[in-house]
CSV table of C-alpha atoms and ligand atoms in Angstrom, one decimal:
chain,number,residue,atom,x,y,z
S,77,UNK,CA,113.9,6.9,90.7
S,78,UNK,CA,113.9,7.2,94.6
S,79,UNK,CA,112.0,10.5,95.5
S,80,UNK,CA,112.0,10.4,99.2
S,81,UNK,CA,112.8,8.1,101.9
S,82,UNK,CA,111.6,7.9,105.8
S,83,UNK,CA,112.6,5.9,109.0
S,84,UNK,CA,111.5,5.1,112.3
S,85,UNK,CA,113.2,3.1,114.8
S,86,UNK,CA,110.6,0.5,117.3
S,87,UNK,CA,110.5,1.4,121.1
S,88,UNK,CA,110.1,-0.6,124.1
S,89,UNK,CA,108.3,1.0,127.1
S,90,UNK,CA,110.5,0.8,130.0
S,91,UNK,CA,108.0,1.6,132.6
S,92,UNK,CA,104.4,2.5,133.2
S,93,UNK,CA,102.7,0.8,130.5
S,94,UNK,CA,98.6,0.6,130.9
S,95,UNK,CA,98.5,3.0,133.9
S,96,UNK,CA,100.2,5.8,131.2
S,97,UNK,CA,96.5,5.4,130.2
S,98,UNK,CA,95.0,6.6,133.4
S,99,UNK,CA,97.4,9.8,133.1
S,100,UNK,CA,100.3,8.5,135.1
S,101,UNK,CA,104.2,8.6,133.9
S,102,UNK,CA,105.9,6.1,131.8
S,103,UNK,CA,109.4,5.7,130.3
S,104,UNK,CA,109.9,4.8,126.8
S,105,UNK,CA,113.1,4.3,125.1
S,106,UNK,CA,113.9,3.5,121.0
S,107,UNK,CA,115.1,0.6,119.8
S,108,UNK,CA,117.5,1.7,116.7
S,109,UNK,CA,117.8,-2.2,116.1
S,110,UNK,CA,114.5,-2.6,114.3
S,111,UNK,CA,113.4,-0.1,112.0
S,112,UNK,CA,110.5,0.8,109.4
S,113,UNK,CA,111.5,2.5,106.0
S,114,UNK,CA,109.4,4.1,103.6
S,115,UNK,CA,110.6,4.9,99.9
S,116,UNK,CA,108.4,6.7,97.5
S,117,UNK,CA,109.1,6.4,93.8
S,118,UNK,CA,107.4,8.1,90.6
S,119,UNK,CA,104.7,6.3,89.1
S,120,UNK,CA,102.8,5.9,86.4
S,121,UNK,CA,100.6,9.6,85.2
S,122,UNK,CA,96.9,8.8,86.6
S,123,UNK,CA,97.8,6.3,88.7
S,124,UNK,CA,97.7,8.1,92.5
S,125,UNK,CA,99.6,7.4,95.3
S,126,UNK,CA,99.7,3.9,96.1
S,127,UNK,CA,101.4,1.5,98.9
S,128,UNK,CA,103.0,-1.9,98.4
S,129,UNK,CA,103.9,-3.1,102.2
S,130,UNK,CA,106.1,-5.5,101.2
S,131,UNK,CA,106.2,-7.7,104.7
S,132,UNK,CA,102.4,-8.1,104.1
S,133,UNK,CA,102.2,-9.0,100.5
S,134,UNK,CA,100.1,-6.5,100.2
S,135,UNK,CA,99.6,-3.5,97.6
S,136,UNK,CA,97.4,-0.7,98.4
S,137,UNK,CA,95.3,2.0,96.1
S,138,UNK,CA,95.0,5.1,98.8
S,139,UNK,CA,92.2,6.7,97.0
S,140,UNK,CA,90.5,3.7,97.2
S,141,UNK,CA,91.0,2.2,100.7
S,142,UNK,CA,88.8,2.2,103.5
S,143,UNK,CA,89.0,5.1,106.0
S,144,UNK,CA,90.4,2.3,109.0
S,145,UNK,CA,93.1,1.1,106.7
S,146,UNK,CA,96.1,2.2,108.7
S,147,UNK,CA,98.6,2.4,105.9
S,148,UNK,CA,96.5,4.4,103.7
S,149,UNK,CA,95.5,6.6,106.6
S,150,UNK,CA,99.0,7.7,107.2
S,151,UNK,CA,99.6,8.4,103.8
S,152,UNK,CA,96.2,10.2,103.6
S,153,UNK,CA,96.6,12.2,106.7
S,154,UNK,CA,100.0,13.7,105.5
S,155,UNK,CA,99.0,14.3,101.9
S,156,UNK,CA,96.4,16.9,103.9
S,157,UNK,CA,99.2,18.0,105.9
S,158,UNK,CA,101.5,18.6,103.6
S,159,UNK,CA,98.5,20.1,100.9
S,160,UNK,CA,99.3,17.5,98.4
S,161,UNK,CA,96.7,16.2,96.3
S,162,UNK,CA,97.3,12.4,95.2
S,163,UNK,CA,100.5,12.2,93.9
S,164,UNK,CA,101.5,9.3,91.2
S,165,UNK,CA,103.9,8.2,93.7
S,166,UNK,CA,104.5,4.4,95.0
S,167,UNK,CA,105.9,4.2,98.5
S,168,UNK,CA,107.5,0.8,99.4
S,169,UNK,CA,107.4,-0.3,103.2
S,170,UNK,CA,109.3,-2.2,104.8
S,171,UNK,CA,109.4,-3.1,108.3
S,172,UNK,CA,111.8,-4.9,110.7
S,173,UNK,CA,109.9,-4.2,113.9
S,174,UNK,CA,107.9,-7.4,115.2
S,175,UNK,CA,104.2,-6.9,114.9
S,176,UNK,CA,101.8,-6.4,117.8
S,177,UNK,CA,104.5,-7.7,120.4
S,178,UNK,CA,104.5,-4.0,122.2
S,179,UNK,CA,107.5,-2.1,120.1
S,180,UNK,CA,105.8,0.1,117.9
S,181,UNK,CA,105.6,-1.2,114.9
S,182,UNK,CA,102.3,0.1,113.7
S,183,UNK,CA,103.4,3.8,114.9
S,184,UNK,CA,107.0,3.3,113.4
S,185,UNK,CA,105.5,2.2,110.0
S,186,UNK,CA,103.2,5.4,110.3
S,187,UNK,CA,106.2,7.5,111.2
S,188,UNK,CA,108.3,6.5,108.1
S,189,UNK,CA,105.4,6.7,105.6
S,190,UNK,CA,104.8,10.1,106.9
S,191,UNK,CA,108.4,11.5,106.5
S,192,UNK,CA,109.2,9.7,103.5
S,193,UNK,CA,106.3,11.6,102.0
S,194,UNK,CA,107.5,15.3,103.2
S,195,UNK,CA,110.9,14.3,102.4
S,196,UNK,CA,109.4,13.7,98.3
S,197,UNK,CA,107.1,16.6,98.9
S,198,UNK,CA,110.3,18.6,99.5
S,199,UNK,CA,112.6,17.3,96.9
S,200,UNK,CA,110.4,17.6,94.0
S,201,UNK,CA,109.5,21.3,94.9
S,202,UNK,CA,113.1,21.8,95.1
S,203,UNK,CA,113.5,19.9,91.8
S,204,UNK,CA,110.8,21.9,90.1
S,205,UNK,CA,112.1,25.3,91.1
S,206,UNK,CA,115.6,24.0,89.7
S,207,UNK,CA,114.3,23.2,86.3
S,208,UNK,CA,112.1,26.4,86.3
S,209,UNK,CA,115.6,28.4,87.1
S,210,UNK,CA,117.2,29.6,83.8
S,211,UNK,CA,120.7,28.9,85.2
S,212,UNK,CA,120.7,25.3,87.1
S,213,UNK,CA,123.6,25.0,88.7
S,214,UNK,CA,124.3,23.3,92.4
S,215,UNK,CA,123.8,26.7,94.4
S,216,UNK,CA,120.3,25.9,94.5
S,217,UNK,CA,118.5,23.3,97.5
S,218,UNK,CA,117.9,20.2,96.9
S,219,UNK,CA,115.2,20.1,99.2
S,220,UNK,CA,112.4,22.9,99.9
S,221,UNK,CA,112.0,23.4,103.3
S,222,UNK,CA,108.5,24.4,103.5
S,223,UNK,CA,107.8,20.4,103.9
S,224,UNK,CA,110.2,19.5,106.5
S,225,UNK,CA,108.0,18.1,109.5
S,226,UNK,CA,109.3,18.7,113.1
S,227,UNK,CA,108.9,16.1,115.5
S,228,UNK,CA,105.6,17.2,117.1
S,229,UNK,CA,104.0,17.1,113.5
S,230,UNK,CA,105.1,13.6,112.7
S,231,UNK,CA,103.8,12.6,116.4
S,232,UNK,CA,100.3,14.5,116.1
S,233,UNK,CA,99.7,12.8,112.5
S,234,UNK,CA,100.9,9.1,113.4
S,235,UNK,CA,98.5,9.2,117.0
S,236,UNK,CA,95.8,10.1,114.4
S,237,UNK,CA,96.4,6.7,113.1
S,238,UNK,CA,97.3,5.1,116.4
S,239,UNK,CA,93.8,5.4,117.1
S,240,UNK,CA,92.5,3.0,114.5
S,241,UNK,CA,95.0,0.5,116.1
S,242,UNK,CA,94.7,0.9,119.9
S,243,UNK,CA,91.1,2.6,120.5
S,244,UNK,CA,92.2,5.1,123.3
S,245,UNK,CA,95.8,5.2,123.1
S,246,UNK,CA,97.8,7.1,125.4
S,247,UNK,CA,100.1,9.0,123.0
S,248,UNK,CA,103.3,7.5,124.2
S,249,UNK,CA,104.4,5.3,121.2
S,250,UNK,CA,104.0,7.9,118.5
S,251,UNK,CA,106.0,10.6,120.2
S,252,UNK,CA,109.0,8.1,121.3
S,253,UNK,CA,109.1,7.0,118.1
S,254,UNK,CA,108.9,10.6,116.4
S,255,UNK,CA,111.6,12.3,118.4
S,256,UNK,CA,113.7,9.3,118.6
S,257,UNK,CA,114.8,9.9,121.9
S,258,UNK,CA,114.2,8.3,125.4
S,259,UNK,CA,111.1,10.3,126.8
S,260,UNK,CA,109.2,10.5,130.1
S,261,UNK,CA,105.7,10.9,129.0
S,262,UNK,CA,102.5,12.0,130.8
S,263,UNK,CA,99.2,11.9,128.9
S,264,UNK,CA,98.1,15.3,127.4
S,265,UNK,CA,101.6,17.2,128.1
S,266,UNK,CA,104.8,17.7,126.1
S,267,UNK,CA,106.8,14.6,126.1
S,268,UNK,CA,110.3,15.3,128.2
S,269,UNK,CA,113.2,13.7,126.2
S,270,UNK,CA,115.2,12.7,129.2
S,271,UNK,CA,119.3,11.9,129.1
S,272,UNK,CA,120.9,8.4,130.0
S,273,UNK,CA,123.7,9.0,132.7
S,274,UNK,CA,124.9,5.1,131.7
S,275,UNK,CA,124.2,3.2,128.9
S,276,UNK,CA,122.6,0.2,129.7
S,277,UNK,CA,122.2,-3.0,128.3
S,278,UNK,CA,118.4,-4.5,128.0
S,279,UNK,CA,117.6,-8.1,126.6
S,280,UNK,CA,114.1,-8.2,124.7
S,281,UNK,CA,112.7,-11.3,124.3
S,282,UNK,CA,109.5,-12.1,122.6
S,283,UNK,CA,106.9,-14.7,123.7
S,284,UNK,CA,105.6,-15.1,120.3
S,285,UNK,CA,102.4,-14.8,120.8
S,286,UNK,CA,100.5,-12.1,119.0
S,287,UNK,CA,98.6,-9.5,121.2
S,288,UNK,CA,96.4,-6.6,120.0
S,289,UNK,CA,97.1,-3.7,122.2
S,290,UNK,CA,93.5,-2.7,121.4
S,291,UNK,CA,92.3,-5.7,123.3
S,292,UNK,CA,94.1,-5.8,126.3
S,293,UNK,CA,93.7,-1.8,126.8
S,294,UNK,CA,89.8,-2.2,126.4
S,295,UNK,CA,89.9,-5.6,129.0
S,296,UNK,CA,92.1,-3.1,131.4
S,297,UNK,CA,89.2,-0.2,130.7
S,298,UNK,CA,86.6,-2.9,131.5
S,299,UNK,CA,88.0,-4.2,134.8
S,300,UNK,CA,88.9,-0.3,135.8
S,301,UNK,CA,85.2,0.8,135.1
S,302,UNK,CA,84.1,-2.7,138.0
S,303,UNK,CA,86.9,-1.8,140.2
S,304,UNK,CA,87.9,1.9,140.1
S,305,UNK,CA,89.6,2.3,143.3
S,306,UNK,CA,91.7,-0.8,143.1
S,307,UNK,CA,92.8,0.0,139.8
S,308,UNK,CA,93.5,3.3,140.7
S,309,UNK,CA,95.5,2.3,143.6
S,310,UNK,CA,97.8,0.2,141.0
S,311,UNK,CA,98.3,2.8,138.5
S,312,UNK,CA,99.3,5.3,141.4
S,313,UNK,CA,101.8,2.1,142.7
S,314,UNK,CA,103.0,2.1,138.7
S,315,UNK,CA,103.2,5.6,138.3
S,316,UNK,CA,105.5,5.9,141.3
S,317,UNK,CA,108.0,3.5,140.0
S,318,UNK,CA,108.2,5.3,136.7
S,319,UNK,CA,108.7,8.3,138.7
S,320,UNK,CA,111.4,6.2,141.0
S,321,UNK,CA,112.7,5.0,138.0
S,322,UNK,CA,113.8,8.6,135.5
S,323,UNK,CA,116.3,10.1,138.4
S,324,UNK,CA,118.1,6.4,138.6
S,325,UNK,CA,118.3,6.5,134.6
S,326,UNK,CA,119.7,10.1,134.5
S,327,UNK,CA,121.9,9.9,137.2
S,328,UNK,CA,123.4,6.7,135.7
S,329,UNK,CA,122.4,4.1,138.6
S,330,UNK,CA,121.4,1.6,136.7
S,331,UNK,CA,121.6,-1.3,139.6
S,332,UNK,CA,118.0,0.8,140.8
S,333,UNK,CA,116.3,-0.4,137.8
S,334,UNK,CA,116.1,-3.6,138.5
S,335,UNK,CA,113.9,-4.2,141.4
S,336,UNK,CA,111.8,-1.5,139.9
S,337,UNK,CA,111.2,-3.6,136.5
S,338,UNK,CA,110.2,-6.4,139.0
S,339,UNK,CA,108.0,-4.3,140.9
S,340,UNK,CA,106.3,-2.8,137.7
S,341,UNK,CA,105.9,-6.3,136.4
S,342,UNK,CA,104.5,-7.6,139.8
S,343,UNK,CA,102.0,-4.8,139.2
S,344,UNK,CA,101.1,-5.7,135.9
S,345,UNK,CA,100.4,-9.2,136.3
S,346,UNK,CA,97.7,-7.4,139.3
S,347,UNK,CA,96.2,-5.2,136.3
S,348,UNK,CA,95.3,-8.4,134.2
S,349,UNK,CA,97.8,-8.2,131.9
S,350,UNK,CA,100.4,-10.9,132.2
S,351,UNK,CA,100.5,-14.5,131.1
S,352,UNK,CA,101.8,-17.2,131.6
S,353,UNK,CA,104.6,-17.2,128.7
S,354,UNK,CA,105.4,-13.4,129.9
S,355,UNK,CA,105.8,-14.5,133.4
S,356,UNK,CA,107.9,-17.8,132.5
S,357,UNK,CA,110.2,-15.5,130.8
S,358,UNK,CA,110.4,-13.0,133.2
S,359,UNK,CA,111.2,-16.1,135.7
S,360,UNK,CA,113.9,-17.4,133.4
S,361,UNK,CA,115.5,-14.0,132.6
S,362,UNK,CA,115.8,-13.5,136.5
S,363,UNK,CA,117.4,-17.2,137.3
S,364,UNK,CA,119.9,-16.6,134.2
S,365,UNK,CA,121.4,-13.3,136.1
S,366,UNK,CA,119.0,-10.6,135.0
S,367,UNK,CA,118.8,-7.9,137.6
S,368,UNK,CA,115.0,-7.0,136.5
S,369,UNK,CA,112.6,-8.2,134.4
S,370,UNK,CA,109.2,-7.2,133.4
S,371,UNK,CA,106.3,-7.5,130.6
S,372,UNK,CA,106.7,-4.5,128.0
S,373,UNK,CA,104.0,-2.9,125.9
S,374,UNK,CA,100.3,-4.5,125.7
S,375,UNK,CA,101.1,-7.7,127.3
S,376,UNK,CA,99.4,-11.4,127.3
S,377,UNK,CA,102.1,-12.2,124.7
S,378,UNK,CA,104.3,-9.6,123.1
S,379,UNK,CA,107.4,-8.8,124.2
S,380,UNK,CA,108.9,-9.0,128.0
S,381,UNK,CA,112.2,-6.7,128.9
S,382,UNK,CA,115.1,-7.6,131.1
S,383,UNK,CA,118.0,-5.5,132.7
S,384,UNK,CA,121.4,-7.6,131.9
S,385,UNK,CA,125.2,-6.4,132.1
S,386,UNK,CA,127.3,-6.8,129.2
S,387,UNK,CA,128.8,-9.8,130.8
S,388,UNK,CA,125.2,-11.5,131.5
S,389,UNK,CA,123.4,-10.7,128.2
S,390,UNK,CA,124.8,-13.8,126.5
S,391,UNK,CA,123.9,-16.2,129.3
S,392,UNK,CA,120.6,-14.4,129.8
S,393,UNK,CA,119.6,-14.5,125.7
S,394,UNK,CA,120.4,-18.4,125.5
S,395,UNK,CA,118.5,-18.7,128.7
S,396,UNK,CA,115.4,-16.8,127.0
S,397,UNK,CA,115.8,-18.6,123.5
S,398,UNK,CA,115.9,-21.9,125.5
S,399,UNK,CA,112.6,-21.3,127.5
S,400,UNK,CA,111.0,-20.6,123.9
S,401,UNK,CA,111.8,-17.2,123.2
S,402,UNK,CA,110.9,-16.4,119.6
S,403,UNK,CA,113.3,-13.3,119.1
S,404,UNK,CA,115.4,-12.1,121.4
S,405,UNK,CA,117.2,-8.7,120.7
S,406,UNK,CA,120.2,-7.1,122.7
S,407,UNK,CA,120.0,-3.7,122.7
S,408,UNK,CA,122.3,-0.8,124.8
S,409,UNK,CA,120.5,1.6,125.7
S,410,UNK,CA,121.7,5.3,125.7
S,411,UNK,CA,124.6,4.1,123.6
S,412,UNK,CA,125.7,6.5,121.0
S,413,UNK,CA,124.5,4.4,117.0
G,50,LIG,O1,102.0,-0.5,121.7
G,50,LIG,P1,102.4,-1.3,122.9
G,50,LIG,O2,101.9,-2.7,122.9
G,50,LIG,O3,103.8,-1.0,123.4
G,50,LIG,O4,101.5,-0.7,124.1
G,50,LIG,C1,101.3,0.6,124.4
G,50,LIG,C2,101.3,0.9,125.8
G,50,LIG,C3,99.9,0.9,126.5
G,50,LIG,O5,100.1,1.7,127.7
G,50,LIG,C4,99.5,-0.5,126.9
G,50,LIG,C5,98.8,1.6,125.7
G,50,LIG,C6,99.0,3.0,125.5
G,50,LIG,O6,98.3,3.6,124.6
G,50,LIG,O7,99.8,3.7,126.1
């Protein structure tokens, strides 16, 4: 029997990555098209809470795994949250969200552990004050609400775990992914969910080649620490395009974003954190029509980003599939699901 369920949609970062870091702005958007689920289901008496990630092959014993295991740290830091003990509850995962390619998937699988938990929490309270009640009948909730998690609670426990991926993260992919809405997000302040005047379309294409975030965040860190001014100077040039970029967004102007991806990708490739498959795709997206392109998330492999019309995105996907895209997703941005 299914006791709770959670989602989480994957994000791409529109602008700012790396530099969001250093405490400048960046745009990040979700992706509805790739999601993580979480079930939980009643288990046997004794046995504890325990995770099958089904993707992975892999079946996990929480009360047994080590502190870094990611999975079992979600689970683990909610159970606190929540004041649950260890539950005999399995909780199947399920993810459609590429791995390390820069669109959330290790905060998105977070996410929908976390909520499928207080979503369990909540219907077998509700459950056990039903069958306590002399007269069961429908007037009662189905769910107690004492475990429902706002959207800051589900961010703060899934950065928790962010940091055993990514070392110093920036907080940007938990809170996209936790308010499911497009945010403009500065380090160490509320995220600003921010409205799209236009919805617009967005190819993104993945290089195929896997890319810790971790890594290329500490490389950026090391080069920062030899270079401090120069790297300053390009996070500042970053930031400013982010900040160019939310007006154009809001206002519906999407031609503006365009030469803005281009310039944030130009900068990039000056952090350190391009390659040569990014750039060739960027290069390709651009000759097939795009009106911008740029790296998203991590980079040196991952996921890059282009800016299409609804009339390009066909011409621009086979273009991208052709150059040796491995996935390439078409996504509208801002459109109602
Ligand atoms: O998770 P990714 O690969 O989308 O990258 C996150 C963006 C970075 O700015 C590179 C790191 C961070 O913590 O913000």
């Amino acid at each position: 029997m299914v006791l709770g369920r959670g989602f989480a949609s994957g994000k791409v970062i529109l602008f700012g990555e790396h530099a969001v870091v250093y405490g400048r702005p960046a745009l990040a958007v979700p992706v509805t098209q790739v999601q993580a689920e979480a079930v939980v289901q009643a288990a046997a008496p004794g046995s504890g809470l325990t995770i099958v990630a089904r993707d992975l092959g892999e079946q996990i014993a929480v009360r047994d795994a080590p502190a870094d295991q990611p999975l079992a740290a979600a689970a683990r830091l909610a159970l606190t949250h929540l004041g649950l003990a260890d539950p005999d509850w399995l909780i199947t995962v399920h993810s459609t969200i590429p791995v390390a390619s820069g669109m959330g998937s290790g905060a998105a699988v977070s996410a929908a552990i976390v909520r499928a938990l207080a979503d369990a929490a909540s219907r077998e309270s509700a459950n056990q004050q039903i069958s306590k009640s002399a007269t069961r009948n429908t007037q009662y909730a189905t769910r107690n609400t004492q475990y429902e998690l706002i959207a800051a609670e589900v961010s703060a426990l899934v950065y928790e775990v962010e940091k055993l991926h990514h070392g110093t993260p920036s907080g940007i992919d938990n809170t996209v992914i936790a308010t499911g809405q497009p945010v403009y997000f500065v380090r160490g302040q509320p995220p600003q969910p921010f409205p799209i005047g236009r919805p617009f379309w967005l190819i993104i294409a993945d290089t195929g080649i896997r890319s810790p975030t971790k890594i290329t965040v500490g490389d950026v860190r090391l080069a920062w620490q030899q270079e401090q001014t120069r790297y300053e100077a390009l996070f500042d040039r970053i930031g400013a395009v982010a900040e160019a970029a939310r007006p154009a967004i809001c206002a519906g102007q999407t031609e503006a974003l365009g030469p803005l991806m281009d310039a944030n990708h130009a900068l990039l490739r000056e952090v350190g954190v391009s390659c040569p498959e990014l750039d060739a795709l960027v290069a390709t997206a651009r000759a097939a029509g795009a009106l911008g392109a740029k790296l998203s998330g991590g980079g040196r492999g991952g996921n890059m980003i282009a800016l299409v019309t609804e009339e390009t995105a066909s011409d621009v996907a086979d273009a991208l599939r052709s150059a040796g895209a491995v996935r390439v997703i078409v996504t509208a941005v801002g459109q109602a699901a």
